[in-house]
CSV table of C-alpha atoms in Angstrom, one decimal:
chain,number,residue,atom,x,y,z
A,11,MET,CA,9.6,-10.6,-10.6
A,12,ARG,CA,7.6,-7.7,-12.0
A,13,ASP,CA,7.2,-9.2,-15.5
A,14,ARG,CA,6.0,-12.5,-14.2
A,15,LEU,CA,3.6,-10.9,-11.7
A,16,CYS,CA,2.2,-8.7,-14.3
A,17,GLY,CA,2.2,-11.5,-17.0
A,18,GLU,CA,1.6,-15.1,-16.2
A,19,VAL,CA,0.6,-14.6,-12.5
A,20,THR,CA,-2.1,-11.9,-13.5
A,21,GLY,CA,-3.3,-14.3,-16.2
A,22,ARG,CA,-3.8,-17.1,-13.7
A,23,LEU,CA,-5.5,-14.9,-11.3
A,24,LEU,CA,-8.1,-13.6,-13.8
A,25,ASP,CA,-8.6,-17.2,-15.0
A,26,ALA,CA,-9.4,-18.1,-11.4
A,27,GLY,CA,-12.1,-15.5,-11.5
A,28,VAL,CA,-10.9,-12.6,-9.3
A,29,HIS,CA,-12.7,-9.4,-9.9
A,30,GLY,CA,-9.6,-7.1,-9.9
A,31,VAL,CA,-5.8,-7.4,-9.7
A,32,GLN,CA,-3.2,-4.8,-8.7
A,33,VAL,CA,0.6,-5.4,-8.5
A,34,ASN,CA,2.8,-3.3,-6.4
A,35,VAL,CA,6.5,-4.2,-6.8
A,36,ALA,CA,9.8,-2.7,-5.6
A,37,ASP,CA,11.4,-2.7,-9.1
A,38,ALA,CA,14.2,-0.6,-10.6
A,39,ALA,CA,11.9,2.4,-11.3
A,40,VAL,CA,11.7,3.1,-7.6
A,41,ALA,CA,15.4,2.7,-6.9
A,42,PRO,CA,15.7,6.5,-6.4
A,43,ALA,CA,13.3,6.1,-3.4
A,44,ALA,CA,15.6,3.8,-1.4
A,45,GLY,CA,16.0,6.5,1.3
A,46,LEU,CA,12.3,6.2,2.0
A,47,ARG,CA,12.4,2.3,2.6
A,48,ILE,CA,12.1,1.2,6.3
A,49,THR,CA,12.3,-2.4,7.2
A,50,THR,CA,12.0,-4.0,10.6
A,51,SER,CA,11.1,-7.7,9.9
A,52,GLU,CA,13.3,-10.5,8.7
A,53,ARG,CA,11.6,-10.8,5.3
A,54,PRO,CA,10.2,-7.5,4.2
A,55,ALA,CA,7.9,-7.5,1.1
A,56,ASP,CA,9.3,-6.9,-2.3
A,57,ALA,CA,5.9,-7.0,-3.9
A,58,VAL,CA,2.2,-7.1,-3.0
A,59,VAL,CA,-0.5,-8.5,-5.2
A,60,SER,CA,-4.0,-7.3,-4.3
A,61,VAL,CA,-7.0,-9.3,-5.5
A,62,TRP,CA,-10.7,-8.7,-5.1
A,63,VAL,CA,-12.6,-11.9,-4.5
A,64,ASP,CA,-16.0,-13.1,-3.4
A,65,SER,CA,-14.6,-15.3,-0.7
A,66,ALA,CA,-11.2,-15.7,1.1
A,67,THR,CA,-11.9,-19.1,2.4
A,68,ILE,CA,-9.2,-21.6,1.6
A,69,ARG,CA,-11.4,-23.6,-0.8
A,70,PHE,CA,-11.9,-20.6,-3.1
A,71,ARG,CA,-8.6,-18.9,-2.4
A,72,ARG,CA,-6.4,-21.9,-3.4
A,73,PRO,CA,-5.9,-20.9,-7.1
A,74,VAL,CA,-4.7,-17.4,-5.9
A,75,ASP,CA,-2.3,-18.9,-3.5
A,76,ASP,CA,-1.0,-21.4,-6.2
A,77,ALA,CA,-0.6,-18.5,-8.8
A,78,ILE,CA,1.6,-16.5,-6.2
A,79,ALA,CA,3.6,-19.5,-5.3
A,80,THR,CA,4.9,-19.9,-8.9
A,81,VAL,CA,7.1,-16.7,-8.2
A,82,ALA,CA,7.5,-16.4,-4.5
A,83,ASP,CA,9.5,-18.6,-2.1
A,84,ALA,CA,7.3,-17.3,0.7
A,85,ALA,CA,4.2,-15.3,0.7
A,86,ALA,CA,1.7,-14.0,3.3
A,87,ALA,CA,-1.9,-13.4,2.7
A,88,TYR,CA,-4.3,-11.0,4.5
A,89,LEU,CA,-8.0,-10.3,4.3
A,90,VAL,CA,-8.7,-6.7,4.6
A,91,THR,CA,-11.4,-4.1,4.5
A,92,GLU,CA,-10.6,-1.3,2.1
A,93,SER,CA,-11.3,2.4,2.4
A,94,THR,CA,-10.2,5.0,-0.1
A,95,PRO,CA,-10.4,8.5,1.4
A,96,LEU,CA,-8.5,9.9,-1.7
A,97,PRO,CA,-9.2,8.1,-5.0
A,98,ASN,CA,-6.9,8.6,-7.7
A,99,THR,CA,-8.6,11.0,-10.1
A,100,ARG,CA,-5.6,13.1,-11.1
A,101,PHE,CA,-3.6,10.3,-12.8
A,102,PRO,CA,-5.9,7.6,-13.5
A,103,ALA,CA,-4.2,4.3,-14.1
A,104,GLU,CA,-4.0,2.7,-17.5
A,105,PRO,CA,-4.7,-1.1,-17.1
A,106,GLY,CA,-1.4,-3.0,-17.4
A,107,ALA,CA,0.8,0.0,-17.5
A,108,ARG,CA,3.0,1.5,-14.7
A,109,SER,CA,1.1,4.1,-12.8
A,110,THR,CA,2.3,7.8,-12.5
A,111,GLY,CA,4.8,8.4,-9.8
A,112,PHE,CA,5.2,5.8,-7.1
A,113,ALA,CA,3.2,4.1,-4.6
A,114,GLN,CA,4.4,3.8,-0.9
A,115,LEU,CA,3.1,0.9,1.1
A,116,ALA,CA,3.2,1.2,4.8
A,117,PHE,CA,2.7,-2.0,7.0
A,118,LEU,CA,1.4,-0.9,10.5
A,119,ARG,CA,1.0,-2.4,14.0
A,120,ARG,CA,-1.2,-0.6,16.4
A,121,ARG,CA,0.3,0.7,19.7
A,122,GLU,CA,-0.1,-2.0,22.4
A,123,ASP,CA,-1.5,0.6,24.9
A,124,LEU,CA,-4.5,1.4,22.5
A,125,PRO,CA,-7.6,-0.6,22.4
A,126,GLU,CA,-8.6,-1.5,18.8
A,127,THR,CA,-11.6,0.8,18.8
A,128,GLU,CA,-9.5,3.8,19.9
A,129,TRP,CA,-6.8,2.8,17.4
A,130,LEU,CA,-9.2,2.8,14.6
A,131,ASP,CA,-10.9,6.1,15.7
A,132,ILE,CA,-7.5,8.0,15.8
A,133,TRP,CA,-6.3,6.6,12.5
A,134,LEU,CA,-9.4,6.7,10.4
A,135,ASN,CA,-11.3,9.7,11.8
A,136,ASP,CA,-8.5,12.0,12.8
A,137,HIS,CA,-5.2,11.1,11.2
A,138,THR,CA,-6.7,10.7,7.8
A,139,GLY,CA,-7.1,14.5,7.5
A,140,VAL,CA,-3.5,15.1,8.7
A,141,ALA,CA,-2.1,12.8,6.0
A,142,LEU,CA,-4.1,14.4,3.3
A,143,ASP,CA,-3.2,17.9,4.5
A,144,THR,CA,0.5,17.4,4.9
A,145,GLN,CA,1.5,15.2,1.9
A,146,SER,CA,1.4,15.5,-1.9
A,147,THR,CA,-0.5,12.2,-2.2
A,148,PHE,CA,-3.0,11.8,-5.1
A,149,LEU,CA,-4.1,8.4,-3.9
A,150,TYR,CA,-4.7,7.2,-0.3
A,151,VAL,CA,-5.9,3.7,0.6
A,152,GLN,CA,-6.4,2.3,4.1
A,153,ASN,CA,-6.7,-1.4,4.5
A,154,VAL,CA,-7.6,-2.7,8.0
A,155,VAL,CA,-6.5,-6.4,8.4
A,156,VAL,CA,-9.5,-8.4,9.3
A,157,ARG,CA,-7.8,-11.8,9.3
A,158,ILE,CA,-4.2,-13.3,8.6
A,159,LEU,CA,-4.9,-16.1,6.0
A,160,THR,CA,-1.4,-17.8,6.1
A,161,ALA,CA,0.6,-19.3,8.7
A,162,GLY,CA,3.8,-17.5,9.7
A,163,ALA,CA,2.6,-14.3,8.2
A,164,ALA,CA,3.8,-11.0,10.0
A,165,PRO,CA,1.0,-9.8,12.3
A,166,TRP,CA,0.3,-6.6,10.6
A,167,ASP,CA,-2.9,-4.7,11.7
A,168,ALA,CA,-3.1,-2.4,8.7
A,169,ILE,CA,-1.6,-1.8,5.2
A,170,VAL,CA,-1.7,1.6,3.8
A,171,GLU,CA,-1.0,2.7,0.2
A,172,GLU,CA,-0.3,6.2,-0.8
A,173,ALA,CA,0.6,7.4,-4.3
A,174,PHE,CA,3.1,10.3,-4.8
A,175,PRO,CA,4.5,12.3,-7.7
A,176,ALA,CA,7.9,10.9,-8.9
A,177,ASP,CA,9.8,14.0,-7.5
A,178,ALA,CA,8.7,12.9,-4.0
A,179,MET,CA,11.1,9.8,-4.1
A,180,THR,CA,14.1,12.2,-3.5
A,181,ASP,CA,12.7,15.5,-2.6
A,182,PRO,CA,11.2,16.0,0.9
A,183,HIS,CA,9.7,19.3,-0.2
A,184,ALA,CA,7.7,17.5,-2.9
A,185,PHE,CA,6.8,14.6,-0.5
A,186,PHE,CA,5.4,16.9,2.1
A,187,ASP,CA,3.6,19.3,-0.4
A,188,ALA,CA,5.9,22.1,0.4
A,189,VAL,CA,7.9,22.9,-2.8
A,190,GLY,CA,10.0,26.1,-2.2
A,191,ASP,CA,8.9,26.5,1.4
A,192,ASP,CA,11.3,25.3,4.1
A,193,GLU,CA,8.9,26.5,6.9
A,194,ARG,CA,6.0,24.6,5.4
A,195,LEU,CA,8.1,21.5,5.0
A,196,ASP,CA,9.1,21.5,8.7
A,197,ARG,CA,5.5,22.1,9.7
A,198,HIS,CA,4.0,19.4,7.7
A,199,ARG,CA,6.7,16.9,8.5
A,200,GLN,CA,6.5,17.5,12.2
A,201,ARG,CA,2.6,17.4,12.2
A,202,MET,CA,2.6,14.1,10.3
A,203,LEU,CA,5.3,12.4,12.6
A,204,HIS,CA,3.4,13.5,15.7
A,205,SER,CA,0.1,12.2,14.4
A,206,VAL,CA,1.6,8.8,13.2
A,207,GLY,CA,3.1,8.4,16.7
A,208,ARG,CA,-0.3,8.6,18.4
A,209,PHE,CA,-1.6,5.2,17.0
A,210,VAL,CA,1.3,3.4,15.2
A,211,ASP,CA,4.0,1.2,16.9
A,212,LEU,CA,6.9,3.0,15.3
A,213,ALA,CA,9.4,0.3,16.3
A,214,SER,CA,7.7,-2.2,13.9
A,215,ILE,CA,6.6,-0.1,11.0
A,216,GLU,CA,7.7,-1.0,7.4
A,217,VAL,CA,7.6,1.3,4.4
A,218,ILE,CA,8.2,0.0,0.9
A,219,PRO,CA,8.3,2.3,-2.1
A,220,THR,CA,6.8,0.5,-5.1
A,221,SER,CA,5.8,0.8,-8.7
A,222,ARG,CA,2.1,0.3,-9.1
A,223,TYR,CA,0.4,-1.6,-11.9
A,224,VAL,CA,-3.4,-1.9,-12.1
A,225,MET,CA,-3.8,-5.0,-14.1
A,226,ARG,CA,-7.6,-5.4,-13.9
A,227,PRO,CA,-9.4,-2.4,-12.3
A,228,VAL,CA,-12.3,-3.2,-9.9
A,229,PRO,CA,-15.4,-1.6,-11.6
A,230,GLY,CA,-15.9,1.8,-10.4
A,231,ALA,CA,-12.7,2.0,-8.3
A,232,GLU,CA,-10.4,3.9,-10.7
A,233,ALA,CA,-11.2,5.1,-14.2
A,234,SER,CA,-8.7,4.3,-16.9
A,235,ALA,CA,-6.7,7.0,-18.7
């Protein structure tokens, strides 16, 4: 799937006029991160293709859907607003090549007891700092789902992408920015778990470790190596 997504599918998407293409796929390179994978739905994602378009209305989106359909039995599409509190300046992606480390995708539902405005405030204005302070991320992207575009898609409220060094696939100390320090590891892990529990429905969360391929960077979003 990776080769087809990064090859013929990307070609069709670019021919359709999208401004940017990124492929995240659970390929062999992230097999060591299997212990980080969390699934709660019947059909968790094996890959995510992000495209930047002028319009997501079905008339203009159809070529995108058709391209994805050539490799996927089933696919879900979401319109999102993207925020990047931590741009990747440490390991800039080389277009078409596998990016450094791995990218963890988290699919989130908000807690039912929280109004949307309060959920967004806790997540974006408070939790963001916790995530940046307690993990070894070098990229942090927050996508708020504005609209579900395809029938039958899982009702996610947000999709988060965090890039980590490769060692973080198997080493919690590396993941939580606490190499060589058990007390710091425990402190960071507990702080992160407590913060997430304030706004995320933990019974429905999905976490998918992926390889990240920036096929066509969005101008100004991430400089190439």
